[in-house]
């Protein structure tokens, strides 16, 4: 049942607007920039000469991978237990879920690198679709990390998360364009910058090498 729920949630994400809705009092400085949507990835698949059947298969494959991230996030949220208010518990669960989804992007980045080095262009768009789908999770990590901490260090970390979060998606778009042209050198360069921004985001969010919060 959880797997089915995760798949449904993943489908909902893929159909919903890329920018999540936040309370009016959220600082605009903490919101990610807008970026191209999944249609850019699908366009890249078509330009790479993939048949309609293959394209459907890759979309299904990417949706399943996205569902695994959603399921892992839901499991992490279930483990969170706080003695304070229900609102505090809800925020903590959202953060735990988002942190888990963001951390678990790493294996997909590794697989993406392998397919790039092997010239398996048709899978690149699928991986990028998964990365794009995690924008709400990355935004949640930015907004909800360091709760109640207004120190200069916490604010600097949030600023760094915004910068690197934006870079993640800018580099993903650059990689999508390179993959559409099947330009190996350009694609590997974009991937290297994408991976670096992801690594820096984890460090700024204090997620580097840490297990899921409980």
PDB file of C-alpha atoms in Angstrom:
ATOM      1  CA  UNK A   1       0.000   0.000   0.000  1.00  0.00           C
ATOM      2  CA  UNK A   2       2.850   2.394   0.788  1.00  0.00           C
ATOM      3  CA  UNK A   3       4.393   1.702  -2.623  1.00  0.00           C
ATOM      4  CA  UNK A   4       1.099   2.521  -4.337  1.00  0.00           C
ATOM      5  CA  UNK A   5       0.746   5.689  -2.274  1.00  0.00           C
ATOM      6  CA  UNK A   6       4.295   6.693  -3.159  1.00  0.00           C
ATOM      7  CA  UNK A   7       3.641   6.161  -6.849  1.00  0.00           C
ATOM      8  CA  UNK A   8       0.481   8.256  -6.624  1.00  0.00           C
ATOM      9  CA  UNK A   9       2.372  11.004  -4.809  1.00  0.00           C
ATOM     10  CA  UNK A  10       5.099  10.955  -7.441  1.00  0.00           C
ATOM     11  CA  UNK A  11       2.507  11.270 -10.188  1.00  0.00           C
ATOM     12  CA  UNK A  12       0.918  14.188  -8.355  1.00  0.00           C
ATOM     13  CA  UNK A  13       4.279  15.930  -8.132  1.00  0.00           C
ATOM     14  CA  UNK A  14       4.874  15.459 -11.845  1.00  0.00           C
ATOM     15  CA  UNK A  15       1.529  17.104 -12.630  1.00  0.00           C
ATOM     16  CA  UNK A  16       1.685  19.910 -10.077  1.00  0.00           C
ATOM     17  CA  UNK A  17       3.361  23.328 -10.498  1.00  0.00           C
ATOM     18  CA  UNK A  18       7.100  23.233  -9.930  1.00  0.00           C
ATOM     19  CA  UNK A  19       7.017  26.005  -7.340  1.00  0.00           C
ATOM     20  CA  UNK A  20       5.332  24.961  -4.084  1.00  0.00           C
ATOM     21  CA  UNK A  21       3.043  27.375  -2.251  1.00  0.00           C
ATOM     22  CA  UNK A  22       4.331  28.934   0.970  1.00  0.00           C
ATOM     23  CA  UNK A  23       2.999  31.264   3.610  1.00  0.00           C
ATOM     24  CA  UNK A  24       3.031  34.951   2.779  1.00  0.00           C
ATOM     25  CA  UNK A  25       5.578  35.719   5.501  1.00  0.00           C
ATOM     26  CA  UNK A  26       8.285  33.544   3.945  1.00  0.00           C
ATOM     27  CA  UNK A  27      11.327  35.613   2.991  1.00  0.00           C
ATOM     28  CA  UNK A  28      11.626  35.893  -0.782  1.00  0.00           C
ATOM     29  CA  UNK A  29      15.382  35.617  -0.338  1.00  0.00           C
ATOM     30  CA  UNK A  30      14.893  31.965   0.619  1.00  0.00           C
ATOM     31  CA  UNK A  31      12.871  30.985  -2.456  1.00  0.00           C
ATOM     32  CA  UNK A  32      14.487  29.224  -5.387  1.00  0.00           C
ATOM     33  CA  UNK A  33      14.439  30.765  -8.848  1.00  0.00           C
ATOM     34  CA  UNK A  34      12.049  29.491 -11.481  1.00  0.00           C
ATOM     35  CA  UNK A  35      13.506  27.169 -14.091  1.00  0.00           C
ATOM     36  CA  UNK A  36      12.465  25.171 -17.137  1.00  0.00           C
ATOM     37  CA  UNK A  37       9.958  22.396 -16.612  1.00  0.00           C
ATOM     38  CA  UNK A  38       9.967  18.707 -17.455  1.00  0.00           C
ATOM     39  CA  UNK A  39       8.868  19.447 -21.013  1.00  0.00           C
ATOM     40  CA  UNK A  40      12.471  20.496 -21.647  1.00  0.00           C
ATOM     41  CA  UNK A  41      13.621  17.027 -20.661  1.00  0.00           C
ATOM     42  CA  UNK A  42      10.970  15.384 -22.830  1.00  0.00           C
ATOM     43  CA  UNK A  43      12.016  17.626 -25.722  1.00  0.00           C
ATOM     44  CA  UNK A  44      15.590  16.486 -25.203  1.00  0.00           C
ATOM     45  CA  UNK A  45      14.462  12.876 -25.441  1.00  0.00           C
ATOM     46  CA  UNK A  46      12.699  13.549 -28.733  1.00  0.00           C
ATOM     47  CA  UNK A  47      15.710  15.390 -30.135  1.00  0.00           C
ATOM     48  CA  UNK A  48      17.891  12.437 -29.203  1.00  0.00           C
ATOM     49  CA  UNK A  49      15.848  10.354 -31.633  1.00  0.00           C
ATOM     50  CA  UNK A  50      14.085   8.132 -29.121  1.00  0.00           C
ATOM     51  CA  UNK A  51      10.928   6.432 -30.336  1.00  0.00           C
ATOM     52  CA  UNK A  52       7.587   7.169 -28.696  1.00  0.00           C
ATOM     53  CA  UNK A  53       7.559   3.687 -27.156  1.00  0.00           C
ATOM     54  CA  UNK A  54      11.024   4.143 -25.643  1.00  0.00           C
ATOM     55  CA  UNK A  55      10.042   7.581 -24.378  1.00  0.00           C
ATOM     56  CA  UNK A  56       7.022   6.150 -22.549  1.00  0.00           C
ATOM     57  CA  UNK A  57       9.182   3.436 -21.013  1.00  0.00           C
ATOM     58  CA  UNK A  58      11.746   5.952 -19.795  1.00  0.00           C
ATOM     59  CA  UNK A  59       9.030   8.178 -18.321  1.00  0.00           C
ATOM     60  CA  UNK A  60       7.662   5.163 -16.442  1.00  0.00           C
ATOM     61  CA  UNK A  61      11.171   4.243 -15.298  1.00  0.00           C
ATOM     62  CA  UNK A  62      11.770   7.802 -14.057  1.00  0.00           C
ATOM     63  CA  UNK A  63       8.400   7.877 -12.294  1.00  0.00           C
ATOM     64  CA  UNK A  64       9.252   4.664 -10.456  1.00  0.00           C
ATOM     65  CA  UNK A  65      12.577   6.128  -9.325  1.00  0.00           C
ATOM     66  CA  UNK A  66      10.780   9.279  -8.215  1.00  0.00           C
ATOM     67  CA  UNK A  67       8.290   7.115  -6.306  1.00  0.00           C
ATOM     68  CA  UNK A  68      11.142   5.449  -4.421  1.00  0.00           C
ATOM     69  CA  UNK A  69      12.323   8.844  -3.211  1.00  0.00           C
ATOM     70  CA  UNK A  70       8.815   9.770  -2.096  1.00  0.00           C
ATOM     71  CA  UNK A  71       8.455   6.441  -0.292  1.00  0.00           C
ATOM     72  CA  UNK A  72      11.794   6.892   1.495  1.00  0.00           C
ATOM     73  CA  UNK A  73      10.728  10.375   2.550  1.00  0.00           C
ATOM     74  CA  UNK A  74       7.427   9.074   3.909  1.00  0.00           C
ATOM     75  CA  UNK A  75       9.235   6.413   5.923  1.00  0.00           C
ATOM     76  CA  UNK A  76      11.558   9.048   7.424  1.00  0.00           C
ATOM     77  CA  UNK A  77       8.576  11.220   8.360  1.00  0.00           C
ATOM     78  CA  UNK A  78       6.946   8.274  10.118  1.00  0.00           C
ATOM     79  CA  UNK A  79       9.988   7.970  12.389  1.00  0.00           C
ATOM     80  CA  UNK A  80       9.825  11.557  13.645  1.00  0.00           C
ATOM     81  CA  UNK A  81       8.412  11.920  17.140  1.00  0.00           C
ATOM     82  CA  UNK A  82       8.198  15.186  19.056  1.00  0.00           C
ATOM     83  CA  UNK A  83       6.524  16.066  22.326  1.00  0.00           C
ATOM     84  CA  UNK A  84       5.595  19.594  21.279  1.00  0.00           C
ATOM     85  CA  UNK A  85       2.622  20.888  19.279  1.00  0.00           C
ATOM     86  CA  UNK A  86       1.022  19.127  16.345  1.00  0.00           C
ATOM     87  CA  UNK A  87       2.211  21.968  14.098  1.00  0.00           C
ATOM     88  CA  UNK A  88       5.772  21.435  15.259  1.00  0.00           C
ATOM     89  CA  UNK A  89       5.496  17.732  14.567  1.00  0.00           C
ATOM     90  CA  UNK A  90       4.117  18.351  11.077  1.00  0.00           C
ATOM     91  CA  UNK A  91       6.989  20.698  10.199  1.00  0.00           C
ATOM     92  CA  UNK A  92       9.549  18.242  11.571  1.00  0.00           C
ATOM     93  CA  UNK A  93       8.015  15.427   9.537  1.00  0.00           C
ATOM     94  CA  UNK A  94       8.037  17.533   6.377  1.00  0.00           C
ATOM     95  CA  UNK A  95      11.682  18.395   6.952  1.00  0.00           C
ATOM     96  CA  UNK A  96      12.669  14.780   7.645  1.00  0.00           C
ATOM     97  CA  UNK A  97      10.901  13.637   4.490  1.00  0.00           C
ATOM     98  CA  UNK A  98      12.512  16.357   2.356  1.00  0.00           C
ATOM     99  CA  UNK A  99      15.985  15.757   3.814  1.00  0.00           C
ATOM    100  CA  UNK A 100      15.740  12.053   3.044  1.00  0.00           C
ATOM    101  CA  UNK A 101      14.607  12.643  -0.524  1.00  0.00           C
ATOM    102  CA  UNK A 102      17.409  15.128  -1.155  1.00  0.00           C
ATOM    103  CA  UNK A 103      20.082  12.877   0.353  1.00  0.00           C
ATOM    104  CA  UNK A 104      18.896   9.898  -1.656  1.00  0.00           C
ATOM    105  CA  UNK A 105      19.409  11.704  -4.954  1.00  0.00           C
ATOM    106  CA  UNK A 106      23.088  10.728  -4.715  1.00  0.00           C
ATOM    107  CA  UNK A 107      22.724   7.204  -6.202  1.00  0.00           C
ATOM    108  CA  UNK A 108      20.814   8.655  -9.153  1.00  0.00           C
ATOM    109  CA  UNK A 109      23.574  11.173  -9.773  1.00  0.00           C
ATOM    110  CA  UNK A 110      26.060   8.296  -9.734  1.00  0.00           C
ATOM    111  CA  UNK A 111      23.972   6.335 -12.246  1.00  0.00           C
ATOM    112  CA  UNK A 112      23.641   9.457 -14.384  1.00  0.00           C
ATOM    113  CA  UNK A 113      27.422   9.836 -14.486  1.00  0.00           C
ATOM    114  CA  UNK A 114      27.822   6.207 -15.539  1.00  0.00           C
ATOM    115  CA  UNK A 115      25.324   6.562 -18.378  1.00  0.00           C
ATOM    116  CA  UNK A 116      26.965   9.796 -19.528  1.00  0.00           C
ATOM    117  CA  UNK A 117      30.409   8.214 -19.712  1.00  0.00           C
ATOM    118  CA  UNK A 118      28.935   5.291 -21.666  1.00  0.00           C
ATOM    119  CA  UNK A 119      27.042   7.566 -24.032  1.00  0.00           C
ATOM    120  CA  UNK A 120      23.627   6.222 -23.039  1.00  0.00           C
ATOM    121  CA  UNK A 121      21.900   9.469 -23.906  1.00  0.00           C
ATOM    122  CA  UNK A 122      18.337   8.198 -23.827  1.00  0.00           C
ATOM    123  CA  UNK A 123      18.412   7.789 -20.035  1.00  0.00           C
ATOM    124  CA  UNK A 124      19.767  11.256 -19.246  1.00  0.00           C
ATOM    125  CA  UNK A 125      16.383  12.939 -19.579  1.00  0.00           C
ATOM    126  CA  UNK A 126      14.850  10.457 -17.169  1.00  0.00           C
ATOM    127  CA  UNK A 127      17.422  11.174 -14.483  1.00  0.00           C
ATOM    128  CA  UNK A 128      16.961  14.903 -14.958  1.00  0.00           C
ATOM    129  CA  UNK A 129      13.208  14.478 -14.635  1.00  0.00           C
ATOM    130  CA  UNK A 130      13.787  12.857 -11.239  1.00  0.00           C
ATOM    131  CA  UNK A 131      16.092  15.704 -10.183  1.00  0.00           C
ATOM    132  CA  UNK A 132      13.616  18.371 -11.323  1.00  0.00           C
ATOM    133  CA  UNK A 133      10.833  16.611  -9.400  1.00  0.00           C
ATOM    134  CA  UNK A 134      12.723  17.167  -6.145  1.00  0.00           C
ATOM    135  CA  UNK A 135      12.550  20.966  -6.295  1.00  0.00           C
ATOM    136  CA  UNK A 136       9.812  21.092  -3.623  1.00  0.00           C
ATOM    137  CA  UNK A 137      11.931  18.883  -1.340  1.00  0.00           C
ATOM    138  CA  UNK A 138      14.986  21.092  -1.790  1.00  0.00           C
ATOM    139  CA  UNK A 139      12.877  24.190  -1.122  1.00  0.00           C
ATOM    140  CA  UNK A 140      11.482  22.601   2.049  1.00  0.00           C
ATOM    141  CA  UNK A 141      14.988  21.854   3.312  1.00  0.00           C
ATOM    142  CA  UNK A 142      15.960  25.493   2.753  1.00  0.00           C
ATOM    143  CA  UNK A 143      12.940  26.906   4.574  1.00  0.00           C
ATOM    144  CA  UNK A 144      12.731  24.477   7.487  1.00  0.00           C
ATOM    145  CA  UNK A 145      16.365  23.748   8.325  1.00  0.00           C
ATOM    146  CA  UNK A 146      17.808  25.229  11.516  1.00  0.00           C
ATOM    147  CA  UNK A 147      14.364  25.841  13.113  1.00  0.00           C
ATOM    148  CA  UNK A 148      14.406  28.670  15.640  1.00  0.00           C
ATOM    149  CA  UNK A 149      18.046  29.475  14.873  1.00  0.00           C
ATOM    150  CA  UNK A 150      18.469  33.049  13.639  1.00  0.00           C
ATOM    151  CA  UNK A 151      22.216  33.198  14.152  1.00  0.00           C
ATOM    152  CA  UNK A 152      24.475  34.579  11.439  1.00  0.00           C
ATOM    153  CA  UNK A 153      25.823  31.080  10.814  1.00  0.00           C
ATOM    154  CA  UNK A 154      22.335  29.654  10.249  1.00  0.00           C
ATOM    155  CA  UNK A 155      21.399  32.515   7.922  1.00  0.00           C
ATOM    156  CA  UNK A 156      24.646  32.091   5.986  1.00  0.00           C
ATOM    157  CA  UNK A 157      23.902  28.382   5.613  1.00  0.00           C
ATOM    158  CA  UNK A 158      20.430  29.143   4.271  1.00  0.00           C
ATOM    159  CA  UNK A 159      21.869  31.660   1.792  1.00  0.00           C
ATOM    160  CA  UNK A 160      24.347  29.027   0.640  1.00  0.00           C
ATOM    161  CA  UNK A 161      21.526  26.503   0.235  1.00  0.00           C
ATOM    162  CA  UNK A 162      19.593  28.932  -1.974  1.00  0.00           C
ATOM    163  CA  UNK A 163      22.654  29.613  -4.132  1.00  0.00           C
ATOM    164  CA  UNK A 164      23.560  25.953  -4.540  1.00  0.00           C
ATOM    165  CA  UNK A 165      19.920  24.898  -4.959  1.00  0.00           C
ATOM    166  CA  UNK A 166      19.567  27.313  -7.861  1.00  0.00           C
ATOM    167  CA  UNK A 167      22.832  26.038  -9.312  1.00  0.00           C
ATOM    168  CA  UNK A 168      21.600  22.437  -9.152  1.00  0.00           C
ATOM    169  CA  UNK A 169      18.714  23.222 -11.480  1.00  0.00           C
ATOM    170  CA  UNK A 170      20.663  25.590 -13.724  1.00  0.00           C
ATOM    171  CA  UNK A 171      23.284  22.882 -14.251  1.00  0.00           C
ATOM    172  CA  UNK A 172      20.567  20.271 -14.803  1.00  0.00           C
ATOM    173  CA  UNK A 173      19.118  22.454 -17.553  1.00  0.00           C
ATOM    174  CA  UNK A 174      22.573  22.884 -19.084  1.00  0.00           C
ATOM    175  CA  UNK A 175      23.020  19.116 -19.008  1.00  0.00           C
ATOM    176  CA  UNK A 176      19.626  18.668 -20.669  1.00  0.00           C
ATOM    177  CA  UNK A 177      20.685  20.963 -23.515  1.00  0.00           C
ATOM    178  CA  UNK A 178      24.010  19.174 -23.899  1.00  0.00           C
ATOM    179  CA  UNK A 179      22.307  15.779 -23.937  1.00  0.00           C
ATOM    180  CA  UNK A 180      19.894  16.962 -26.628  1.00  0.00           C
ATOM    181  CA  UNK A 181      22.951  17.676 -28.805  1.00  0.00           C
ATOM    182  CA  UNK A 182      24.723  14.520 -27.579  1.00  0.00           C
ATOM    183  CA  UNK A 183      27.736  16.703 -26.821  1.00  0.00           C
ATOM    184  CA  UNK A 184      29.766  14.498 -24.475  1.00  0.00           C
ATOM    185  CA  UNK A 185      32.309  17.107 -23.340  1.00  0.00           C
ATOM    186  CA  UNK A 186      29.645  19.733 -22.664  1.00  0.00           C
ATOM    187  CA  UNK A 187      27.471  17.188 -20.867  1.00  0.00           C
ATOM    188  CA  UNK A 188      30.260  15.949 -18.608  1.00  0.00           C
ATOM    189  CA  UNK A 189      31.207  19.531 -17.754  1.00  0.00           C
ATOM    190  CA  UNK A 190      27.596  20.346 -16.837  1.00  0.00           C
ATOM    191  CA  UNK A 191      27.347  17.142 -14.813  1.00  0.00           C
ATOM    192  CA  UNK A 192      30.526  17.944 -12.864  1.00  0.00           C
ATOM    193  CA  UNK A 193      29.135  21.355 -11.918  1.00  0.00           C
ATOM    194  CA  UNK A 194      25.759  19.820 -11.030  1.00  0.00           C
ATOM    195  CA  UNK A 195      27.381  17.244  -8.758  1.00  0.00           C
ATOM    196  CA  UNK A 196      29.509  19.924  -7.094  1.00  0.00           C
ATOM    197  CA  UNK A 197      26.482  22.116  -6.363  1.00  0.00           C
ATOM    198  CA  UNK A 198      24.610  19.112  -4.952  1.00  0.00           C
ATOM    199  CA  UNK A 199      27.567  18.297  -2.703  1.00  0.00           C
ATOM    200  CA  UNK A 200      27.771  21.897  -1.496  1.00  0.00           C
ATOM    201  CA  UNK A 201      24.023  21.950  -0.841  1.00  0.00           C
ATOM    202  CA  UNK A 202      24.328  18.885   1.392  1.00  0.00           C
ATOM    203  CA  UNK A 203      27.120  20.540   3.352  1.00  0.00           C
ATOM    204  CA  UNK A 204      25.210  23.815   3.768  1.00  0.00           C
ATOM    205  CA  UNK A 205      22.146  21.878   4.965  1.00  0.00           C
ATOM    206  CA  UNK A 206      24.276  19.850   7.388  1.00  0.00           C
ATOM    207  CA  UNK A 207      23.218  16.648   5.617  1.00  0.00           C
ATOM    208  CA  UNK A 208      26.608  15.457   4.494  1.00  0.00           C
ATOM    209  CA  UNK A 209      27.130  11.865   5.593  1.00  0.00           C
ATOM    210  CA  UNK A 210      24.368  12.014   8.198  1.00  0.00           C
ATOM    211  CA  UNK A 211      21.598   9.501   8.703  1.00  0.00           C
ATOM    212  CA  UNK A 212      17.924  10.429   8.553  1.00  0.00           C
ATOM    213  CA  UNK A 213      16.735  12.436  11.592  1.00  0.00           C
ATOM    214  CA  UNK A 214      14.368  10.715  14.011  1.00  0.00           C
TER     215      UNK A 214
END
